[in-house]
Tab-separated table of C-alpha atoms and ligand atoms in Angstrom:
chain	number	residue	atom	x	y	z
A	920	UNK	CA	70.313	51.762	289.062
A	921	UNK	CA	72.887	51.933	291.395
A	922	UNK	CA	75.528	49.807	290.332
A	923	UNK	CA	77.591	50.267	286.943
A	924	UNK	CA	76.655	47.686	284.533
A	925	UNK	CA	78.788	44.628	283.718
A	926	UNK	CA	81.055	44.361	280.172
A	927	UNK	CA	78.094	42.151	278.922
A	928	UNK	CA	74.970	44.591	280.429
A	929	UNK	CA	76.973	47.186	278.480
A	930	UNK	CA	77.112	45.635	275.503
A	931	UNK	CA	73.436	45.446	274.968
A	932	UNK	CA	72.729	48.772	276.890
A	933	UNK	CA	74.897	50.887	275.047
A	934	UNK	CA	73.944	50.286	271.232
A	935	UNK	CA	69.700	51.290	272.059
A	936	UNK	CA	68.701	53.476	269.462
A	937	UNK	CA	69.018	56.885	271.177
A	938	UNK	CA	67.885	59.199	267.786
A	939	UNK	CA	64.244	58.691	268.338
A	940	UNK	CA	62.698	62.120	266.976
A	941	UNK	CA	65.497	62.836	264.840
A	942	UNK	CA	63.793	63.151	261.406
A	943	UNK	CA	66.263	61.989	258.624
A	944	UNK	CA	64.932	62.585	254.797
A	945	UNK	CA	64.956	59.205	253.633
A	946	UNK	CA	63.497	56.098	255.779
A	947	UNK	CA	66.191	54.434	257.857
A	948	UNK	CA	65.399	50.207	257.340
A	949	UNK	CA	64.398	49.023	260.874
A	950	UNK	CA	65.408	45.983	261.313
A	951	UNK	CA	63.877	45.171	264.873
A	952	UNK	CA	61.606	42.641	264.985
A	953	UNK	CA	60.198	43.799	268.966
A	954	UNK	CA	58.913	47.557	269.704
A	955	UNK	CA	59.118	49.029	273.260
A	956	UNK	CA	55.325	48.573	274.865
A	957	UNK	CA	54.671	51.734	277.284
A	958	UNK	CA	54.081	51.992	280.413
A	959	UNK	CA	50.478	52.060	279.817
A	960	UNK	CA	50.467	49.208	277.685
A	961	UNK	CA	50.473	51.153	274.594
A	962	UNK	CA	52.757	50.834	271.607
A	963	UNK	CA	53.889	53.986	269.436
A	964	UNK	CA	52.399	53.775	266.244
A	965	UNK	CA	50.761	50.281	266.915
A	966	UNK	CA	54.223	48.812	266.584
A	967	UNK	CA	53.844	45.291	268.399
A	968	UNK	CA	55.835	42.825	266.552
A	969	UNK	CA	57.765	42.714	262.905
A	970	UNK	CA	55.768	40.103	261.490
A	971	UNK	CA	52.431	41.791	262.315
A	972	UNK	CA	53.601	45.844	261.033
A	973	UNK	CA	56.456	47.466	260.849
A	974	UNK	CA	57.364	51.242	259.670
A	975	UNK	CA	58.995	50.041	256.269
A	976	UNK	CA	56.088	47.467	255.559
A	977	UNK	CA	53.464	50.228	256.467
A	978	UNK	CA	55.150	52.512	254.262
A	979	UNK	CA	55.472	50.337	251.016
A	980	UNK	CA	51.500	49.446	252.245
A	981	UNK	CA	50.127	52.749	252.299
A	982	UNK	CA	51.839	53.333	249.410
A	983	UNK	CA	50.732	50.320	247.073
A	984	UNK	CA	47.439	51.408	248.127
A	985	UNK	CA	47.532	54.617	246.874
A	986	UNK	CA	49.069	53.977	243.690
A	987	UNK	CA	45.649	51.787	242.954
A	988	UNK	CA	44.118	54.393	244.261
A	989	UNK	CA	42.880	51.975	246.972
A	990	UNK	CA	41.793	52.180	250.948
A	991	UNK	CA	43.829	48.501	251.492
A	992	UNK	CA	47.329	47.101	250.608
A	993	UNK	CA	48.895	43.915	252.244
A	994	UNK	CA	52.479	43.585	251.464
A	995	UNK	CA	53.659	39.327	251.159
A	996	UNK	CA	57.011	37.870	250.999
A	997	UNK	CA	56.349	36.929	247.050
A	998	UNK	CA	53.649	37.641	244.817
A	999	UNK	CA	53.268	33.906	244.611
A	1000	UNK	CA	52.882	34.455	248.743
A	1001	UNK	CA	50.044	37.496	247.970
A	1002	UNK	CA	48.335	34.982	245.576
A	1003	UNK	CA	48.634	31.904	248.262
A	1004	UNK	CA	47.014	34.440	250.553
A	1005	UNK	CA	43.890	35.076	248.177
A	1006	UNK	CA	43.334	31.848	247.491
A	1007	UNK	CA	43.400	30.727	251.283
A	1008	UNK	CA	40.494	33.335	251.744
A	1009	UNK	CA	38.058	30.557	249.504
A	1010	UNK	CA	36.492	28.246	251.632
A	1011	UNK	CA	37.334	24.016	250.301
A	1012	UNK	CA	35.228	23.179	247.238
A	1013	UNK	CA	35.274	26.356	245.742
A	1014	UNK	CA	35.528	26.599	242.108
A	1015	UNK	CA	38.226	29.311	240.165
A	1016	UNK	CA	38.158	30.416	236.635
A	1017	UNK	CA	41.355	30.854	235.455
A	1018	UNK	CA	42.839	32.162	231.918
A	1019	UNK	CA	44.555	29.278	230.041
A	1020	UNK	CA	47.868	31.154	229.981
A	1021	UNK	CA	47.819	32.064	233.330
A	1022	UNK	CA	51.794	32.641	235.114
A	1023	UNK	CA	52.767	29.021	235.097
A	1024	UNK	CA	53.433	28.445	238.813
A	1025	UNK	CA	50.065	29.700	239.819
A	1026	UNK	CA	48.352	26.312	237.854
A	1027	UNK	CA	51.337	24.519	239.677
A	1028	UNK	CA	50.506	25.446	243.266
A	1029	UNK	CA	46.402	24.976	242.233
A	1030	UNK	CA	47.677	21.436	241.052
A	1031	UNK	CA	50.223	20.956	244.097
A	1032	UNK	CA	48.764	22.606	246.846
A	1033	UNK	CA	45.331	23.738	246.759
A	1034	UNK	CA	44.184	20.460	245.107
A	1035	UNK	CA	43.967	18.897	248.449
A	1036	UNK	CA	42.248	21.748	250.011
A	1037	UNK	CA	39.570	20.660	247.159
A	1038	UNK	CA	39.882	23.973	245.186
A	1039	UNK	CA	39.280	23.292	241.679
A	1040	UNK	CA	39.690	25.304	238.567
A	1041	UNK	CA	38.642	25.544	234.941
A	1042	UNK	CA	41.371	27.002	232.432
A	1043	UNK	CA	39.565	29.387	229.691
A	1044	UNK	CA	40.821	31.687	227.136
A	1045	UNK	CA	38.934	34.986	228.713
A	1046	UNK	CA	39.418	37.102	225.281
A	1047	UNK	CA	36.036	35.423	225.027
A	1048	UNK	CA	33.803	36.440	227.642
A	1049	UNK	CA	30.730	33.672	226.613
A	1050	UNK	CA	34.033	31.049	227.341
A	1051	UNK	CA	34.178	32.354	230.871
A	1052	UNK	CA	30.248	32.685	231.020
A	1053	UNK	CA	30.080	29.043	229.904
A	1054	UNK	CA	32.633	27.851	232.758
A	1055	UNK	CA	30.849	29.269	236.011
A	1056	UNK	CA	29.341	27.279	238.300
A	1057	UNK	CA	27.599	27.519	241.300
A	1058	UNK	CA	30.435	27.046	243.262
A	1059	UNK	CA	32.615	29.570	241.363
A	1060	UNK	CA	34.140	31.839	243.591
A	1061	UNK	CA	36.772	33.459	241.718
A	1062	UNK	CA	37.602	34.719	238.414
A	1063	UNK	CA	40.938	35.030	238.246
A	1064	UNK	CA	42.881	37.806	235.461
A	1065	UNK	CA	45.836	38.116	234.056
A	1066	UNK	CA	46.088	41.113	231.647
A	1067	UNK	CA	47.895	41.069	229.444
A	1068	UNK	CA	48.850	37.527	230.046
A	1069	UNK	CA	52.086	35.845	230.926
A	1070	UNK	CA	54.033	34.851	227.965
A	1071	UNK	CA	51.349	35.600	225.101
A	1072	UNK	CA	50.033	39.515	225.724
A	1073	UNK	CA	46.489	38.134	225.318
A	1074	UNK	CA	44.263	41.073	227.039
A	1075	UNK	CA	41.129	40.703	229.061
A	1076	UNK	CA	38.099	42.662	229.550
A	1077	UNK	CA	38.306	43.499	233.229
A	1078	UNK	CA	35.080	45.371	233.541
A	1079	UNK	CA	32.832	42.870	231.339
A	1080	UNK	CA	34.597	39.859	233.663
A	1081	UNK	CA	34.026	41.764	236.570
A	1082	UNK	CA	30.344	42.162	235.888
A	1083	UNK	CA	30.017	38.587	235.195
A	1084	UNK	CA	31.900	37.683	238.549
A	1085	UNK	CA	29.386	39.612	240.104
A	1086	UNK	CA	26.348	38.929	238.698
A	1087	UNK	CA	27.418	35.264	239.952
A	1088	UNK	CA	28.430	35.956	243.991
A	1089	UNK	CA	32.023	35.395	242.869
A	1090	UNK	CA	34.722	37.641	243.251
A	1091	UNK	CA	37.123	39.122	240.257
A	1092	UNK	CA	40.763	39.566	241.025
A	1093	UNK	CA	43.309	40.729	238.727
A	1094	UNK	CA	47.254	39.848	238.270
A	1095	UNK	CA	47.905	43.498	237.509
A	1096	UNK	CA	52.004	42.945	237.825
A	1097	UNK	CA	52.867	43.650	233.816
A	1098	UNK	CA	50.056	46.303	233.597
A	1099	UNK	CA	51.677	48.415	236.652
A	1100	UNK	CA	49.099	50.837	238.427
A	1101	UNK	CA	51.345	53.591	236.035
A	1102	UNK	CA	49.378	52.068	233.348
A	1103	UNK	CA	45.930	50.144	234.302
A	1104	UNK	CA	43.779	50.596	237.709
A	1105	UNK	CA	41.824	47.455	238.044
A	1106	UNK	CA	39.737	48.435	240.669
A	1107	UNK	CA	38.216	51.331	238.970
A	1108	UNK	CA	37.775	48.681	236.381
A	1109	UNK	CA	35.355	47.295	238.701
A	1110	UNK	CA	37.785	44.520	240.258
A	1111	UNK	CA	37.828	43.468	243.737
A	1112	UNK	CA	40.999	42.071	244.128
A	1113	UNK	CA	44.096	43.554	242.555
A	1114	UNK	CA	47.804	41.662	243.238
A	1115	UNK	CA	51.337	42.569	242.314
A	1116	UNK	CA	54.464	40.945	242.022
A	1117	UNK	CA	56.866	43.206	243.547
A	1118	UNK	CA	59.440	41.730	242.668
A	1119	UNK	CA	59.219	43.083	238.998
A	1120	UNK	CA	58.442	46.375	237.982
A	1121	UNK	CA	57.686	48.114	241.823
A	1122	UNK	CA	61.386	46.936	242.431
A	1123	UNK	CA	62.475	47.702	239.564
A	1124	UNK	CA	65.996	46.432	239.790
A	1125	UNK	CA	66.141	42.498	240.174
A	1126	UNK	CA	67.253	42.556	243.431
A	1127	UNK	CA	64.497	41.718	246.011
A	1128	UNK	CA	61.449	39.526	246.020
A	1129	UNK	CA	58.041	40.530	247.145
A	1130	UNK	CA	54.053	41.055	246.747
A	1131	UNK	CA	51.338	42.073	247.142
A	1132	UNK	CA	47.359	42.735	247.534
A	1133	UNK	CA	45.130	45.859	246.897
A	1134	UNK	CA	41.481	46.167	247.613
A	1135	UNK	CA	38.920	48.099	249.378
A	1136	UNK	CA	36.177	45.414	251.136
A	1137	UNK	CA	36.611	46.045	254.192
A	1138	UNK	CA	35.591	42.483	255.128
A	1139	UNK	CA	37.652	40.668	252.980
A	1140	UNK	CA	40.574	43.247	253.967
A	1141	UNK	CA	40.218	41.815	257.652
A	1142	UNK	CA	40.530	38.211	256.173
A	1143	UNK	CA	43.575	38.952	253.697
A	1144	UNK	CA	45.368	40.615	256.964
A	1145	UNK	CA	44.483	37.875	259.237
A	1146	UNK	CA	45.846	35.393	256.442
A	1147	UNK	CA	49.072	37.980	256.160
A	1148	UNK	CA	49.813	38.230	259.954
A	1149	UNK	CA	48.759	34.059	261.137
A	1150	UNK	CA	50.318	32.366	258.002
A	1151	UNK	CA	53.764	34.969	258.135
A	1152	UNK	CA	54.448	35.146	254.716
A	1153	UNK	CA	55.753	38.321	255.156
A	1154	UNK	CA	58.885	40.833	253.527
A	1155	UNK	CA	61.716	41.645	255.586
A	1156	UNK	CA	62.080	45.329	256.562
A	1157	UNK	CA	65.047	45.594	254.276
A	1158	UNK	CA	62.880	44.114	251.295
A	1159	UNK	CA	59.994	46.594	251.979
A	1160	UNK	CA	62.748	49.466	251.728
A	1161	UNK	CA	63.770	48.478	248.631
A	1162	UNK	CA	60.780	48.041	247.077
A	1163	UNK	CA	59.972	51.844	248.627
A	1164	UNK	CA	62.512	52.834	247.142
A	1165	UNK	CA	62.059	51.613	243.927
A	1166	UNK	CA	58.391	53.123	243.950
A	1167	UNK	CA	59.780	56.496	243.727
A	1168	UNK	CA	61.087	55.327	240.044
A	1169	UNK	CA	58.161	53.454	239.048
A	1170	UNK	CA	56.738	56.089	236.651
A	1171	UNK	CA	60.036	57.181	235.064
A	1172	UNK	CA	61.031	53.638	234.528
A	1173	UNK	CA	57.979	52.154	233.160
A	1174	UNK	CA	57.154	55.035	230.956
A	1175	UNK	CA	60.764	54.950	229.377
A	1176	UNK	CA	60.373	51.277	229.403
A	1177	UNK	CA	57.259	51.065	227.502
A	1178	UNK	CA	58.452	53.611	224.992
A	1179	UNK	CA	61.394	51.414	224.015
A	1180	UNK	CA	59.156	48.503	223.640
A	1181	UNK	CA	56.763	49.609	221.340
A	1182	UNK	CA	59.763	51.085	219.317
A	1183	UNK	CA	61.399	47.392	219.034
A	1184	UNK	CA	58.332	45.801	218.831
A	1185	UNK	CA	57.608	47.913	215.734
A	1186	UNK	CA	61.023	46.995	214.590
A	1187	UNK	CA	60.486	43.531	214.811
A	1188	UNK	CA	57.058	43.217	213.522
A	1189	UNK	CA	58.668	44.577	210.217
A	1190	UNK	CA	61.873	41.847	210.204
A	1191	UNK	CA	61.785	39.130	207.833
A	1192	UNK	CA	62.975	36.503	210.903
A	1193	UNK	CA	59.929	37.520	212.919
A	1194	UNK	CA	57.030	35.591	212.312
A	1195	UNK	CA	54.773	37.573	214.655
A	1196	UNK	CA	55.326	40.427	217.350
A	1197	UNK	CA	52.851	40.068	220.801
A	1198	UNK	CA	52.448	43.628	222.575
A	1199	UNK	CA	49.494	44.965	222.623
A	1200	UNK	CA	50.741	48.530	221.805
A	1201	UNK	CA	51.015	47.504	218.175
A	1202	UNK	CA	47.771	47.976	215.523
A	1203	UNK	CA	47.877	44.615	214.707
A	1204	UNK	CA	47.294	43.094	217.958
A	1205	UNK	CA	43.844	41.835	217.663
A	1206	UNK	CA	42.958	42.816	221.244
A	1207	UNK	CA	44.674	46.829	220.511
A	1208	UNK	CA	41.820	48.616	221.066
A	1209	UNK	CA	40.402	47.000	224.347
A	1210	UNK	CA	43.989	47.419	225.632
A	1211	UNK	CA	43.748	51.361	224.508
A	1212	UNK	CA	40.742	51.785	226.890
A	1213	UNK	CA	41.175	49.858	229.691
A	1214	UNK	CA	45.183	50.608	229.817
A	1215	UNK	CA	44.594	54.137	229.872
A	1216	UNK	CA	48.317	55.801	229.419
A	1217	UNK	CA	50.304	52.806	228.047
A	1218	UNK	CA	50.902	49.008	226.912
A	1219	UNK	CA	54.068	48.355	229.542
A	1220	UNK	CA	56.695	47.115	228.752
A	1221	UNK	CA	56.695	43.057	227.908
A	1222	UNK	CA	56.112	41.478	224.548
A	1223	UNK	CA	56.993	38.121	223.153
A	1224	UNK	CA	57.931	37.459	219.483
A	1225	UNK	CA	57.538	34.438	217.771
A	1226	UNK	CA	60.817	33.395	215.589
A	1227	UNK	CA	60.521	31.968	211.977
A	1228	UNK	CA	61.971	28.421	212.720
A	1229	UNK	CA	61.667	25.641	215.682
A	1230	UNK	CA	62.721	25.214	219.109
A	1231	UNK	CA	66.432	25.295	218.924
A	1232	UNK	CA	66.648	27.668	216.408
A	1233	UNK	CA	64.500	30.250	218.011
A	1234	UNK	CA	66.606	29.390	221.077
A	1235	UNK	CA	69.950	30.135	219.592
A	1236	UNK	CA	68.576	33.726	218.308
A	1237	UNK	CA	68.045	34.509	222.566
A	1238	UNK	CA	71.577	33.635	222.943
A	1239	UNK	CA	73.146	35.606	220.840
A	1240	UNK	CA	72.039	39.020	221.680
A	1241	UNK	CA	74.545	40.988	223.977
A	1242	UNK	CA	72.354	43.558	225.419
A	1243	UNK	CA	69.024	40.969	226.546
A	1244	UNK	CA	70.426	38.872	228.969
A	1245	UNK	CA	69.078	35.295	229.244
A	1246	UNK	CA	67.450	35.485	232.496
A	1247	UNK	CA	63.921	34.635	233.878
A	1248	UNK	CA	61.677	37.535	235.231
A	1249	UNK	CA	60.976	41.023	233.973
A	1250	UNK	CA	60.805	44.950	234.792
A	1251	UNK	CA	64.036	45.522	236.131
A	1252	UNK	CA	66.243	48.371	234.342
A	1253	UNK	CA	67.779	45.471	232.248
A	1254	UNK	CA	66.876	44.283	229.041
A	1255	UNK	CA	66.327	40.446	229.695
A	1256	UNK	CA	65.334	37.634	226.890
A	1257	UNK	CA	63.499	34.434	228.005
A	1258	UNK	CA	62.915	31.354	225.792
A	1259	UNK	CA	59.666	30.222	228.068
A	1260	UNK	CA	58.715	26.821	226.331
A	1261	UNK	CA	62.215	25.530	227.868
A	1262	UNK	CA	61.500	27.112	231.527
A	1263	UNK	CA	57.852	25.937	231.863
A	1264	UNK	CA	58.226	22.692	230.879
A	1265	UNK	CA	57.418	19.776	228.752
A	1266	UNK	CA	53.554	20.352	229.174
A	1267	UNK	CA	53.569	23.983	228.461
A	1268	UNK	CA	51.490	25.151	226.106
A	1269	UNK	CA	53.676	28.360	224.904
A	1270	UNK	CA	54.666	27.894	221.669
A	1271	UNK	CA	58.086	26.458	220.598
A	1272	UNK	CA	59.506	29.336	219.031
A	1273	UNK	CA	58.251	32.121	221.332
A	1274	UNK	CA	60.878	34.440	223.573
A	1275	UNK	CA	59.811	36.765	225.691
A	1276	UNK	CA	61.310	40.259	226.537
A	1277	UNK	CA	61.417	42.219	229.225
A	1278	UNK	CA	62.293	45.747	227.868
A	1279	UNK	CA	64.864	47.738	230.004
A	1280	UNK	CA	65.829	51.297	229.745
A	1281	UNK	CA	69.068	51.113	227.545
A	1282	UNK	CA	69.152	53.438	224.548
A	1283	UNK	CA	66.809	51.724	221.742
A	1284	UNK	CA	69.416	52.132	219.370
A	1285	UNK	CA	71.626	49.769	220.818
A	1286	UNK	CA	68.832	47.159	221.511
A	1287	UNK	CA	67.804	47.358	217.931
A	1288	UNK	CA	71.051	46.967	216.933
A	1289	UNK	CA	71.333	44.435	219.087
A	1290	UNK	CA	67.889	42.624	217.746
A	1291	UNK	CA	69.513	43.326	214.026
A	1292	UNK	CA	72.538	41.444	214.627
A	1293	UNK	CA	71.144	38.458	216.480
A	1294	UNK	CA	68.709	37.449	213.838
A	1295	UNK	CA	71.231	38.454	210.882
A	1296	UNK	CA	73.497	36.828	212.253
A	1297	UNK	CA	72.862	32.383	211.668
B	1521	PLP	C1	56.475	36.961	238.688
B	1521	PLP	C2	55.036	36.877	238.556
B	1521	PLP	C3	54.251	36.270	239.556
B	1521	PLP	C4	54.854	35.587	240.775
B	1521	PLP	O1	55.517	36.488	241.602
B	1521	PLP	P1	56.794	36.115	242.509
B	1521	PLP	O2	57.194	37.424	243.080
B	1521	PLP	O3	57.826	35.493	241.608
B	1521	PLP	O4	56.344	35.149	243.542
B	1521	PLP	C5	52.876	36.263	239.381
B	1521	PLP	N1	52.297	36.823	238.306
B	1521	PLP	C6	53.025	37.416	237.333
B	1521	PLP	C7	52.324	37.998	236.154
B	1521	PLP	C8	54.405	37.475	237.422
B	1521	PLP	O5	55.117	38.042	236.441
């Protein structure tokens, strides 16, 4: 070019990225949305467009995948995005088995959304696996898991389901977000489908939303990444770094987690106050030794306790501990409380007096302590 560019031509010119094959340690967060096509067409690294791949969304991908030790991950802008995305794979009339305390806003987007796409759904409490046999029908599709369940720890028998999916033509998926891969590999399980809610314990630190879905059928891989790519529910770059990031953390966190709440869940089974503990790592948790096998090295790190007393009362013990805050979600490094009648909703079925806990990484004396003087304390 002959002539010297113009205040505005240089303004654009002069910021281009001009570090390409520098090689820095951690991944820089790119932020472009457009890649450079050569002058043979080509792209480097089969970077076209943001939406369809980019390097922080490959990375958190590939990764994903092999933590589930899978060949296929598909990161989504939520989980609840990752679950739309499964669900759009069913063709209309298709029937779903789902467990009766499945996450709450996945029976709300069945009821809200996919209701008019003519998906319909039975509810079933899969501890029982002649309930779920009794509930297929020929147009069931999908058997749908959540173990252990979201708020009451109730655990399912993945490989048992899964056989029964299959022995029908319908596929088995499983909501392995509380589990972590740390702790339970669906797939191995038998599974076809696993999905994560990023948000929780892969970021780790409540600040970022995001999902996600693992499998290895090639077929229905093409279909989940056509759904990804057309439909755009997709994380930013700076999202995808952050869940990256907290990847490299998963296993410290959710082991140190876990280890603090089976300690306060064996505190609080023994309290006067409590009337029952949920968590699966305890004895007395009727499903302990199903969750022993299939959760190979650990229980994670949500339970739910049921107060002695009613709604407001089991209400005011949430609000006076110091160290839980009174938040919705779970698996960041904070200890959070959650009185879940009162967020689902009038026609929840989670029991009045239930809170659940996300278990943080604190010391577990203080959150004892903390437990101690919050039900002492009336
Ligand atoms: C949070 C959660 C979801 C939904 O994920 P979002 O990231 O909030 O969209 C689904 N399943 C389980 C078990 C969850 O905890």
């Amino acid at each position: 070019m002959k002539s010297k560019p113009k205040f505005a031509t240089k303004a654009i010119k002069s910021v281009e990225n001009h570090f390409e094959g520098s090689e820095p340690v951690s991944t820089p967060i790119y932020l472009s949305s457009t890649y450079k096509r050569k002058n043979d067409g080509s792209y480097t690294n089969d970077f076209v467009y943001s939406r369809g791949d980019n390097p922080n969304r490959s990375i958190v991908e590939n990764s994903i995948a092999q933590l589930e030790n899978a060949k296929y991950a598909f990161a989504f802008s939520s989980g609840m995005a990752a679950i739309s995305a499964v669900l759009q794979s069913l063709k209309a009339g298709d029937h779903i088995i789902l467990p009766d305390d499945i996450y709450y806003a996945i029976k709300k987007l069945m009821e809200q959304v996919f209701k008019r796409w003519d998906l319909t759904y039975t509810l079933v409490d899969m501890r029982n696996i002649k309930t779920v046999e009794n509930a297929l029908k020929p147009a069931t599709s999908l058997i749908w898991i959540e173990s252990p369940s979201n708020p009451q720890l109730k655990i399912s028998d993945i490989k048992a389901i899964s056989n029964l999916a299959h022995k029908n033509n319908a596929l088995c998926c499983v909501d392995n977000t509380w589990a972590t891969p740390v702790f339970q590999n669906p797939l191995e399980l038998g599974a076809d489908i696993v999905m994560h809610s990023s948000t929780k314990y892969f970021g780790g630190h409540s600040d970022v939303v995001g999902g996600a879905i693992v499998l290895n059928n090639e077929n229905l891989a093409e279909t989940i990444k056509s759904i990804q790519l057309l439909n755009g529910a997709v994380p930013s770059p700076f999202d995808c770094w952050l869940i990256a990031r907290g990847i490299q953390t998963l296993h410290l966190r959710i082991t140190k987690q876990a280890e603090n709440a089976y300690n306060l869940a064996k505190y609080l089974e023994n309290h006067p106050k409590i009337e029952k503990v949920l968590y699966p790592g305890l004895e007395s948790h009727p499903q302990h030794l199903l969750a022993k096998e299939q959760q190979k090295n650990g229980y994670g790190a949500m339970l739910s306790v049921l107060v002695k007393g009613n709604l407001e009362e089991s209400f005011k013990v949430s609000t006076k501990l110091e160290y839980f805050t009174s938040a919705t979600s779970l698996g960041g490094v904070e200890s959070l409380v959650e009185h879940r009648k009162s967020v689902e909703g009038p026609d929840s079925k989670t029991p009045d007096n239930l809170l659940r806990i996300s278990v943080g990484i604190e010391h577990i004396e203080d959150l004892i302590a903390d437990w101690k003087q919050a039900l002492n304390n009336e």
